[in-house]
Structure formats: structure tokens, C-alpha cells
């Protein structure tokens, strides 16, 4: 059996990843957006919402040991959420956009704009799981929507590159068409983060995550199926944008050696899943869901 060469590492810039067999992966179109698909607030994980047939990819989280993501904040969005509602501004630190995603008085729905380079999409199951998780923890409709293709081929990406790509012409602004949609930008790209092939994905801003598809595809093994790893990574990345762990609330429960991560091996927010740990955690792969402490934090942010 092939030894797993990449870890599902989670930290802040933040790292997480998942492998996938290209034969099971819907390939992204090199052109425009696919239709949005919306899931209701009470989405049931047993009947996942269907995402666009165009194969819009999902997101990942990535980081190297304890790296912390630069927010690169800029001028607040001019989109208004309505009378008395603060304008939505995703150009903040990782985790600081959590209230806009979770609180009912900050946005009416969540829109995930999924953009990829040619041949760099994620499995439908990963997208369905992301859709359901976001709907369940936010209590809002969630739409996964394609966007303009990410141009070019494999390269060494920097956080600044990814932030700039998320803001490229034609991408969705915060507020989207009605001024009340909280937008998440998910980028799926070829090539590593700054030459580091151990990084599978990264969160670089409050509303931006990226997945490094080549590293993701290489991370699976016979023992640890890449499909399960992929879904875990997508959820893990979403967790960081939602403020986990201690990126927004600062409860003191994050792993002191791996800020932004859980010490619980049963949580998808656990700091790392490497080849040996995957077998220890779960023979079928890493955890793909938040634990009770994660859910309690999300409920607190949502009700704050």
C-alpha cells in the first residue's frame, strides 16, 4: 500500500486537505458560473442538497505549524444588509467574519462562490456535506454557486495571491445581489502554498479559503480513502471561517500548541491527521463533523 505522504494539517493561515481519485472527481469547467443551488435552514444531512452539475469545488483549510493568517483588511464593503444592519465586510482576519455567517441579524443567507482552475474541482459529496453543515449551524439558506474560472496553471501561491484572486473582476461582492448575503470565496488551485507540498489548503481571510488540489489528490491511501479526507478538509476549513477554534470566542479550549484547532481527535477541527493518526482515529477516515464543544461555540456566536 502506498504510504500517505501528506497530512491533514490544521492551523492558522490554516491547513487541511483531502485526497481524491481523479476518476471520481467532476472536472471543473474552464468557463463561467454554474447555477446556484439553495438548501433550506433545516437541511437534513441524510438528504443532501444537490449542488450544480458543473462540479463547483469546495474549500480547504491550510496552514503550516502554527502559522497565522494575515487578514489584509481593507475598506469596509459598501453593501448594506438593510436598515440598521451593518455592512458586510469579509476583509477581516480568519474567524472574524463568523457573526456575519451565523447571526440572523447580519445576513439572510450564505452564498459559497466556488472557483477553480481547469481540472481542479472537488467531489459532489464534499460539496453536499459543506452545504448541509453550513445550513445546519447557521439556520439559513445556503447556496453553492460557481464563478469565473481561476486562470493559469500550477504555481507557488502566496496568501496575497489568493486574496487577490478572490477579489478578481466578476467575483461576487459581499451582499451579492440583495445586500444581505454573506459570501464565502472558495478557490481550488494547482500548485502548492509557497512551495510547501505538505499544505493541502489554507484560510487567508475571513471570507477566503483555498484548496491545493494536487496535494489533496496525493494525500489519500488505501487505508485512508481520499473521499473521506476531502470531506473532512472541506468541513474543517468551513469551521475556521465560522470562528473555530477560539478564533472568535477565545474560550481557551484551543490546542495551545496548534492555535485555532481542537485537542479532540473526534472533532473535524483536530489539529492534525497524519497517516498513523488516521488509523488511530477512525478506520474509515478522519472525523468529518464538529464535536459538541464546536457546536456549542457556533451556537454561542450565532446567538451573541
mmCIF file of C-alpha atoms in Angstrom:
data_model
loop_
_atom_site.group_PDB
_atom_site.id
_atom_site.type_symbol
_atom_site.label_atom_id
_atom_site.label_comp_id
_atom_site.label_asym_id
_atom_site.label_seq_id
_atom_site.Cartn_x
_atom_site.Cartn_y
_atom_site.Cartn_z
ATOM 1 C CA UNK A 1 0.000 0.000 0.000
ATOM 2 C CA UNK A 2 1.190 3.466 -0.733
ATOM 3 C CA UNK A 3 2.240 5.390 2.346
ATOM 4 C CA UNK A 4 0.268 8.540 2.816
ATOM 5 C CA UNK A 5 2.607 11.390 2.043
ATOM 6 C CA UNK A 6 0.538 14.365 3.102
ATOM 7 C CA UNK A 7 -1.106 15.232 6.392
ATOM 8 C CA UNK A 8 -4.490 16.742 7.068
ATOM 9 C CA UNK A 9 -2.824 19.549 8.986
ATOM 10 C CA UNK A 10 -4.885 22.244 10.520
ATOM 11 C CA UNK A 11 -3.566 25.537 11.800
ATOM 12 C CA UNK A 12 -3.844 29.211 11.043
ATOM 13 C CA UNK A 13 -3.084 30.527 7.777
ATOM 14 C CA UNK A 14 -4.791 27.089 8.386
ATOM 15 C CA UNK A 15 -4.095 23.681 6.814
ATOM 16 C CA UNK A 16 -6.301 20.848 5.969
ATOM 17 C CA UNK A 17 -6.534 18.680 2.998
ATOM 18 C CA UNK A 18 -8.034 15.719 1.403
ATOM 19 C CA UNK A 19 -7.154 13.418 -1.366
ATOM 20 C CA UNK A 20 -9.360 12.290 -4.169
ATOM 21 C CA UNK A 21 -9.287 9.904 -7.081
ATOM 22 C CA UNK A 22 -9.460 11.851 -10.290
ATOM 23 C CA UNK A 23 -11.782 9.227 -11.717
ATOM 24 C CA UNK A 24 -14.385 10.136 -9.118
ATOM 25 C CA UNK A 25 -13.898 13.863 -9.408
ATOM 26 C CA UNK A 26 -16.144 16.054 -11.518
ATOM 27 C CA UNK A 27 -13.908 18.276 -13.579
ATOM 28 C CA UNK A 28 -14.467 21.996 -13.343
ATOM 29 C CA UNK A 29 -15.412 23.892 -16.419
ATOM 30 C CA UNK A 30 -12.851 26.387 -17.603
ATOM 31 C CA UNK A 31 -15.641 28.862 -18.111
ATOM 32 C CA UNK A 32 -18.271 30.724 -16.183
ATOM 33 C CA UNK A 33 -20.590 30.080 -13.322
ATOM 34 C CA UNK A 34 -22.965 27.223 -12.756
ATOM 35 C CA UNK A 35 -26.457 27.786 -11.379
ATOM 36 C CA UNK A 36 -26.782 28.250 -7.650
ATOM 37 C CA UNK A 37 -28.467 25.567 -5.596
ATOM 38 C CA UNK A 38 -30.030 26.504 -2.293
ATOM 39 C CA UNK A 39 -30.582 24.387 0.760
ATOM 40 C CA UNK A 40 -33.062 25.410 3.448
ATOM 41 C CA UNK A 41 -32.255 26.292 7.037
ATOM 42 C CA UNK A 42 -33.310 22.923 8.385
ATOM 43 C CA UNK A 43 -31.300 20.916 5.889
ATOM 44 C CA UNK A 44 -31.097 17.230 6.791
ATOM 45 C CA UNK A 45 -27.710 15.585 6.310
ATOM 46 C CA UNK A 46 -29.481 12.398 5.305
ATOM 47 C CA UNK A 47 -30.851 14.109 2.217
ATOM 48 C CA UNK A 48 -28.086 16.429 0.998
ATOM 49 C CA UNK A 49 -28.893 19.368 -1.193
ATOM 50 C CA UNK A 50 -27.743 18.889 -4.745
ATOM 51 C CA UNK A 51 -25.069 21.221 -5.997
ATOM 52 C CA UNK A 52 -24.557 22.309 -9.575
ATOM 53 C CA UNK A 53 -23.829 19.601 -12.096
ATOM 54 C CA UNK A 54 -20.896 21.684 -13.242
ATOM 55 C CA UNK A 55 -18.945 20.412 -10.267
ATOM 56 C CA UNK A 56 -18.263 23.559 -8.271
ATOM 57 C CA UNK A 57 -15.390 22.738 -5.906
ATOM 58 C CA UNK A 58 -15.328 23.127 -2.178
ATOM 59 C CA UNK A 59 -12.792 24.609 0.156
ATOM 60 C CA UNK A 60 -9.979 23.557 2.362
ATOM 61 C CA UNK A 61 -8.005 24.837 5.171
ATOM 62 C CA UNK A 62 -4.360 25.024 5.307
ATOM 63 C CA UNK A 63 -1.510 26.202 7.333
ATOM 64 C CA UNK A 64 1.868 25.254 8.493
ATOM 65 C CA UNK A 65 2.629 24.570 12.105
ATOM 66 C CA UNK A 66 1.072 27.412 13.965
ATOM 67 C CA UNK A 67 1.228 29.902 11.125
ATOM 68 C CA UNK A 68 -1.315 32.649 11.468
ATOM 69 C CA UNK A 69 -3.257 34.149 8.627
ATOM 70 C CA UNK A 70 -2.923 37.752 7.710
ATOM 71 C CA UNK A 71 -6.289 39.388 7.361
ATOM 72 C CA UNK A 72 -5.143 42.019 4.879
ATOM 73 C CA UNK A 73 -8.126 44.143 5.862
ATOM 74 C CA UNK A 74 -9.223 46.951 3.627
ATOM 75 C CA UNK A 75 -12.090 49.359 3.323
ATOM 76 C CA UNK A 76 -15.405 48.009 4.549
ATOM 77 C CA UNK A 77 -17.905 46.824 1.994
ATOM 78 C CA UNK A 78 -20.407 49.373 0.865
ATOM 79 C CA UNK A 79 -23.141 46.739 0.673
ATOM 80 C CA UNK A 80 -25.800 47.323 3.263
ATOM 81 C CA UNK A 81 -27.609 44.474 4.919
ATOM 82 C CA UNK A 82 -30.709 46.612 5.214
ATOM 83 C CA UNK A 83 -31.956 49.211 7.655
ATOM 84 C CA UNK A 84 -29.977 49.019 10.875
ATOM 85 C CA UNK A 85 -27.835 46.123 9.633
ATOM 86 C CA UNK A 86 -24.040 46.598 9.467
ATOM 87 C CA UNK A 87 -22.476 46.407 6.018
ATOM 88 C CA UNK A 88 -20.911 43.017 5.310
ATOM 89 C CA UNK A 89 -17.114 43.109 5.230
ATOM 90 C CA UNK A 90 -15.222 39.869 4.700
ATOM 91 C CA UNK A 91 -11.795 41.519 4.571
ATOM 92 C CA UNK A 92 -11.034 40.683 8.175
ATOM 93 C CA UNK A 93 -8.981 38.063 9.998
ATOM 94 C CA UNK A 94 -9.815 34.369 9.733
ATOM 95 C CA UNK A 95 -12.744 33.680 12.059
ATOM 96 C CA UNK A 96 -13.779 37.321 12.402
ATOM 97 C CA UNK A 97 -16.443 37.016 9.700
ATOM 98 C CA UNK A 98 -18.220 34.359 11.772
ATOM 99 C CA UNK A 99 -21.026 36.611 13.065
ATOM 100 C CA UNK A 100 -21.900 37.627 9.501
ATOM 101 C CA UNK A 101 -22.161 33.967 8.518
ATOM 102 C CA UNK A 102 -24.035 32.778 11.594
ATOM 103 C CA UNK A 103 -26.151 35.567 13.065
ATOM 104 C CA UNK A 104 -29.646 36.150 11.654
ATOM 105 C CA UNK A 105 -29.335 39.912 12.104
ATOM 106 C CA UNK A 106 -26.165 40.092 9.990
ATOM 107 C CA UNK A 107 -27.154 38.207 6.835
ATOM 108 C CA UNK A 108 -30.192 36.457 5.408
ATOM 109 C CA UNK A 109 -28.328 33.628 3.680
ATOM 110 C CA UNK A 110 -24.859 32.226 2.977
ATOM 111 C CA UNK A 111 -23.510 32.054 -0.581
ATOM 112 C CA UNK A 112 -20.411 29.975 -1.283
ATOM 113 C CA UNK A 113 -18.756 31.034 -4.508
ATOM 114 C CA UNK A 114 -16.655 28.082 -5.686
ATOM 115 C CA UNK A 115 -13.995 28.839 -8.287
ATOM 116 C CA UNK A 116 -11.323 26.575 -9.686
ATOM 117 C CA UNK A 117 -8.575 26.155 -12.212
ATOM 118 C CA UNK A 118 -9.171 23.708 -15.045
ATOM 119 C CA UNK A 119 -9.304 20.123 -13.747
ATOM 120 C CA UNK A 120 -9.406 21.191 -10.114
ATOM 121 C CA UNK A 121 -12.889 20.524 -8.738
ATOM 122 C CA UNK A 122 -13.955 18.596 -5.648
ATOM 123 C CA UNK A 123 -16.308 15.659 -5.218
ATOM 124 C CA UNK A 124 -20.016 16.323 -5.141
ATOM 125 C CA UNK A 125 -20.265 14.567 -1.761
ATOM 126 C CA UNK A 126 -17.844 17.070 -0.221
ATOM 127 C CA UNK A 127 -19.892 19.970 -1.543
ATOM 128 C CA UNK A 128 -23.138 18.445 -0.325
ATOM 129 C CA UNK A 129 -21.668 17.973 3.136
ATOM 130 C CA UNK A 130 -20.433 21.573 3.212
ATOM 131 C CA UNK A 131 -23.849 22.818 2.113
ATOM 132 C CA UNK A 132 -25.623 20.849 4.819
ATOM 133 C CA UNK A 133 -23.192 21.779 7.579
ATOM 134 C CA UNK A 134 -23.448 25.492 6.844
ATOM 135 C CA UNK A 135 -27.239 25.329 6.674
ATOM 136 C CA UNK A 136 -27.477 23.432 9.952
ATOM 137 C CA UNK A 137 -25.169 25.627 12.012
ATOM 138 C CA UNK A 138 -26.400 28.939 10.576
ATOM 139 C CA UNK A 139 -30.101 28.154 10.292
ATOM 140 C CA UNK A 140 -30.041 29.979 6.949
ATOM 141 C CA UNK A 141 -30.477 29.041 3.315
ATOM 142 C CA UNK A 142 -27.128 28.185 1.736
ATOM 143 C CA UNK A 143 -26.306 28.453 -1.964
ATOM 144 C CA UNK A 144 -23.243 26.950 -3.639
ATOM 145 C CA UNK A 145 -22.525 28.910 -6.773
ATOM 146 C CA UNK A 146 -19.868 28.690 -9.469
ATOM 147 C CA UNK A 147 -17.864 31.699 -10.552
ATOM 148 C CA UNK A 148 -15.270 32.720 -13.122
ATOM 149 C CA UNK A 149 -12.557 30.139 -13.665
ATOM 150 C CA UNK A 150 -9.275 30.774 -11.858
ATOM 151 C CA UNK A 151 -6.865 31.460 -14.724
ATOM 152 C CA UNK A 152 -3.470 29.891 -15.338
ATOM 153 C CA UNK A 153 -1.890 26.651 -14.235
ATOM 154 C CA UNK A 154 0.163 25.301 -11.351
ATOM 155 C CA UNK A 155 2.222 27.855 -9.431
ATOM 156 C CA UNK A 156 3.540 28.619 -5.980
ATOM 157 C CA UNK A 157 0.715 30.550 -4.328
ATOM 158 C CA UNK A 158 1.040 33.147 -1.598
ATOM 159 C CA UNK A 159 -1.741 34.318 0.727
ATOM 160 C CA UNK A 160 -1.704 37.661 -1.081
ATOM 161 C CA UNK A 161 -2.163 35.867 -4.420
ATOM 162 C CA UNK A 162 -5.192 34.025 -3.082
ATOM 163 C CA UNK A 163 -6.775 37.128 -1.600
ATOM 164 C CA UNK A 164 -6.261 38.985 -4.860
ATOM 165 C CA UNK A 165 -7.814 36.126 -6.842
ATOM 166 C CA UNK A 166 -10.844 36.073 -4.526
ATOM 167 C CA UNK A 167 -11.399 39.738 -5.383
ATOM 168 C CA UNK A 168 -10.843 39.374 -9.146
ATOM 169 C CA UNK A 169 -13.272 41.114 -11.526
ATOM 170 C CA UNK A 170 -16.536 39.249 -11.900
ATOM 171 C CA UNK A 171 -16.492 37.613 -8.465
ATOM 172 C CA UNK A 172 -19.333 38.036 -6.013
ATOM 173 C CA UNK A 173 -19.160 41.010 -3.654
ATOM 174 C CA UNK A 174 -20.334 40.777 -0.083
ATOM 175 C CA UNK A 175 -24.076 41.271 -0.007
ATOM 176 C CA UNK A 176 -24.331 39.794 -3.503
ATOM 177 C CA UNK A 177 -27.448 40.966 -5.361
ATOM 178 C CA UNK A 178 -29.662 41.829 -2.409
ATOM 179 C CA UNK A 179 -27.187 43.254 0.096
ATOM 180 C CA UNK A 180 -27.976 40.577 2.685
ATOM 181 C CA UNK A 181 -25.944 37.553 1.532
ATOM 182 C CA UNK A 182 -22.748 36.648 3.367
ATOM 183 C CA UNK A 183 -20.340 35.407 0.696
ATOM 184 C CA UNK A 184 -17.558 32.841 1.131
ATOM 185 C CA UNK A 185 -14.928 32.538 -1.621
ATOM 186 C CA UNK A 186 -13.576 29.003 -2.150
ATOM 187 C CA UNK A 187 -10.647 28.643 -4.546
ATOM 188 C CA UNK A 188 -9.372 25.314 -5.887
ATOM 189 C CA UNK A 189 -5.951 25.612 -7.483
ATOM 190 C CA UNK A 190 -2.981 23.661 -8.810
ATOM 191 C CA UNK A 191 0.407 24.030 -7.163
ATOM 192 C CA UNK A 192 1.480 24.445 -3.524
ATOM 193 C CA UNK A 193 1.370 27.223 -0.980
ATOM 194 C CA UNK A 194 4.774 28.869 -1.200
ATOM 195 C CA UNK A 195 6.453 25.649 -2.309
ATOM 196 C CA UNK A 196 5.255 23.698 0.746
ATOM 197 C CA UNK A 197 3.701 20.493 -0.569
ATOM 198 C CA UNK A 198 2.577 19.466 2.938
ATOM 199 C CA UNK A 199 -0.073 22.187 2.864
ATOM 200 C CA UNK A 200 -3.345 20.944 1.424
ATOM 201 C CA UNK A 201 -5.443 24.040 1.893
ATOM 202 C CA UNK A 202 -5.428 27.439 3.533
ATOM 203 C CA UNK A 203 -7.719 30.083 5.012
ATOM 204 C CA UNK A 204 -6.280 33.505 4.296
ATOM 205 C CA UNK A 205 -9.080 35.930 5.173
ATOM 206 C CA UNK A 206 -12.421 35.969 6.931
ATOM 207 C CA UNK A 207 -14.200 35.056 3.708
ATOM 208 C CA UNK A 208 -11.481 33.291 1.666
ATOM 209 C CA UNK A 209 -10.187 29.714 1.686
ATOM 210 C CA UNK A 210 -8.241 27.754 -0.913
ATOM 211 C CA UNK A 211 -7.512 24.120 -1.627
ATOM 212 C CA UNK A 212 -4.344 22.886 -3.300
ATOM 213 C CA UNK A 213 -5.780 20.116 -5.408
ATOM 214 C CA UNK A 214 -2.527 18.413 -6.405
ATOM 215 C CA UNK A 215 -1.568 17.932 -2.754
ATOM 216 C CA UNK A 216 -5.109 16.860 -1.918
ATOM 217 C CA UNK A 217 -5.120 14.176 -4.591
ATOM 218 C CA UNK A 218 -1.792 12.829 -3.326
ATOM 219 C CA UNK A 219 -2.920 12.633 0.302
ATOM 220 C CA UNK A 220 -5.140 9.559 0.169
ATOM 221 C CA UNK A 221 -4.076 5.959 0.680
ATOM 222 C CA UNK A 222 -5.620 2.509 0.504
ATOM 223 C CA UNK A 223 -6.269 2.629 4.260
ATOM 224 C CA UNK A 224 -7.454 6.229 4.390
ATOM 225 C CA UNK A 225 -9.754 6.878 1.486
ATOM 226 C CA UNK A 226 -9.294 10.251 -0.117
ATOM 227 C CA UNK A 227 -13.039 10.857 -0.365
ATOM 228 C CA UNK A 228 -13.422 10.904 3.412
ATOM 229 C CA UNK A 229 -10.337 13.040 3.848
ATOM 230 C CA UNK A 230 -11.644 15.515 1.300
ATOM 231 C CA UNK A 231 -14.963 15.906 3.072
ATOM 232 C CA UNK A 232 -13.176 16.335 6.395
ATOM 233 C CA UNK A 233 -10.981 19.061 4.951
ATOM 234 C CA UNK A 234 -13.884 20.973 3.470
ATOM 235 C CA UNK A 235 -15.701 20.941 6.799
ATOM 236 C CA UNK A 236 -12.550 21.813 8.717
ATOM 237 C CA UNK A 237 -11.948 24.823 6.510
ATOM 238 C CA UNK A 238 -15.524 25.986 6.946
ATOM 239 C CA UNK A 239 -15.037 25.642 10.691
ATOM 240 C CA UNK A 240 -12.195 28.142 10.646
ATOM 241 C CA UNK A 241 -14.278 30.698 8.771
ATOM 242 C CA UNK A 242 -17.025 30.101 11.339
ATOM 243 C CA UNK A 243 -14.618 31.018 14.141
ATOM 244 C CA UNK A 244 -13.337 27.615 15.263
ATOM 245 C CA UNK A 245 -11.423 27.022 17.395
ATOM 246 C CA UNK A 246 -11.148 30.154 19.557
ATOM 247 C CA UNK A 247 -10.675 32.352 16.530
ATOM 248 C CA UNK A 248 -13.683 34.418 17.574
ATOM 249 C CA UNK A 249 -14.828 33.496 21.087
ATOM 250 C CA UNK A 250 -11.466 32.938 22.791
ATOM 251 C CA UNK A 251 -12.782 30.376 25.267
ATOM 252 C CA UNK A 252 -9.352 28.917 25.977
ATOM 253 C CA UNK A 253 -10.179 25.466 24.614
ATOM 254 C CA UNK A 254 -7.953 25.600 21.533
ATOM 255 C CA UNK A 255 -4.865 23.432 21.403
ATOM 256 C CA UNK A 256 -2.116 25.644 22.887
ATOM 257 C CA UNK A 257 0.445 24.052 20.572
ATOM 258 C CA UNK A 258 -1.734 24.460 17.472
ATOM 259 C CA UNK A 259 -3.780 27.672 17.747
ATOM 260 C CA UNK A 260 -7.149 27.583 16.056
ATOM 261 C CA UNK A 261 -7.517 23.825 16.499
ATOM 262 C CA UNK A 262 -9.141 21.300 18.769
ATOM 263 C CA UNK A 263 -7.391 18.815 21.056
ATOM 264 C CA UNK A 264 -10.209 16.317 20.453
ATOM 265 C CA UNK A 265 -9.342 13.622 17.930
ATOM 266 C CA UNK A 266 -13.064 13.067 17.420
ATOM 267 C CA UNK A 267 -13.576 16.598 16.062
ATOM 268 C CA UNK A 268 -13.026 17.600 12.463
ATOM 269 C CA UNK A 269 -11.226 20.605 13.965
ATOM 270 C CA UNK A 270 -8.470 18.390 15.444
ATOM 271 C CA UNK A 271 -5.075 19.930 14.729
ATOM 272 C CA UNK A 272 -3.670 17.200 12.531
ATOM 273 C CA UNK A 273 -4.471 13.924 10.907
ATOM 274 C CA UNK A 274 -1.395 12.127 9.613
ATOM 275 C CA UNK A 275 -1.112 8.624 8.186
ATOM 276 C CA UNK A 276 -0.596 6.931 11.548
ATOM 277 C CA UNK A 277 -3.249 9.014 13.284
ATOM 278 C CA UNK A 278 -5.886 8.308 10.662
ATOM 279 C CA UNK A 279 -5.900 4.629 11.649
ATOM 280 C CA UNK A 280 -5.997 5.546 15.327
ATOM 281 C CA UNK A 281 -8.867 7.973 14.876
ATOM 282 C CA UNK A 282 -11.193 6.101 12.598
ATOM 283 C CA UNK A 283 -10.532 3.178 10.298
ATOM 284 C CA UNK A 284 -12.866 4.692 7.720
ATOM 285 C CA UNK A 285 -11.007 8.003 7.729
ATOM 286 C CA UNK A 286 -10.803 11.195 9.791
ATOM 287 C CA UNK A 287 -13.811 12.768 11.537
ATOM 288 C CA UNK A 288 -15.926 14.860 9.206
ATOM 289 C CA UNK A 289 -18.098 16.727 11.704
ATOM 290 C CA UNK A 290 -17.888 19.191 14.564
ATOM 291 C CA UNK A 291 -17.959 17.825 18.104
ATOM 292 C CA UNK A 292 -20.327 19.054 20.817
ATOM 293 C CA UNK A 293 -17.901 21.739 22.007
ATOM 294 C CA UNK A 294 -17.577 23.057 18.446
ATOM 295 C CA UNK A 295 -21.342 23.116 18.036
ATOM 296 C CA UNK A 296 -21.753 24.910 21.353
ATOM 297 C CA UNK A 297 -19.282 27.597 20.237
ATOM 298 C CA UNK A 298 -21.103 28.034 16.949
ATOM 299 C CA UNK A 299 -24.443 28.334 18.746
ATOM 300 C CA UNK A 300 -22.921 30.953 21.032
ATOM 301 C CA UNK A 301 -21.646 33.013 18.101
ATOM 302 C CA UNK A 302 -24.965 32.667 16.324
ATOM 303 C CA UNK A 303 -26.904 33.848 19.371
ATOM 304 C CA UNK A 304 -24.464 36.534 20.513
#
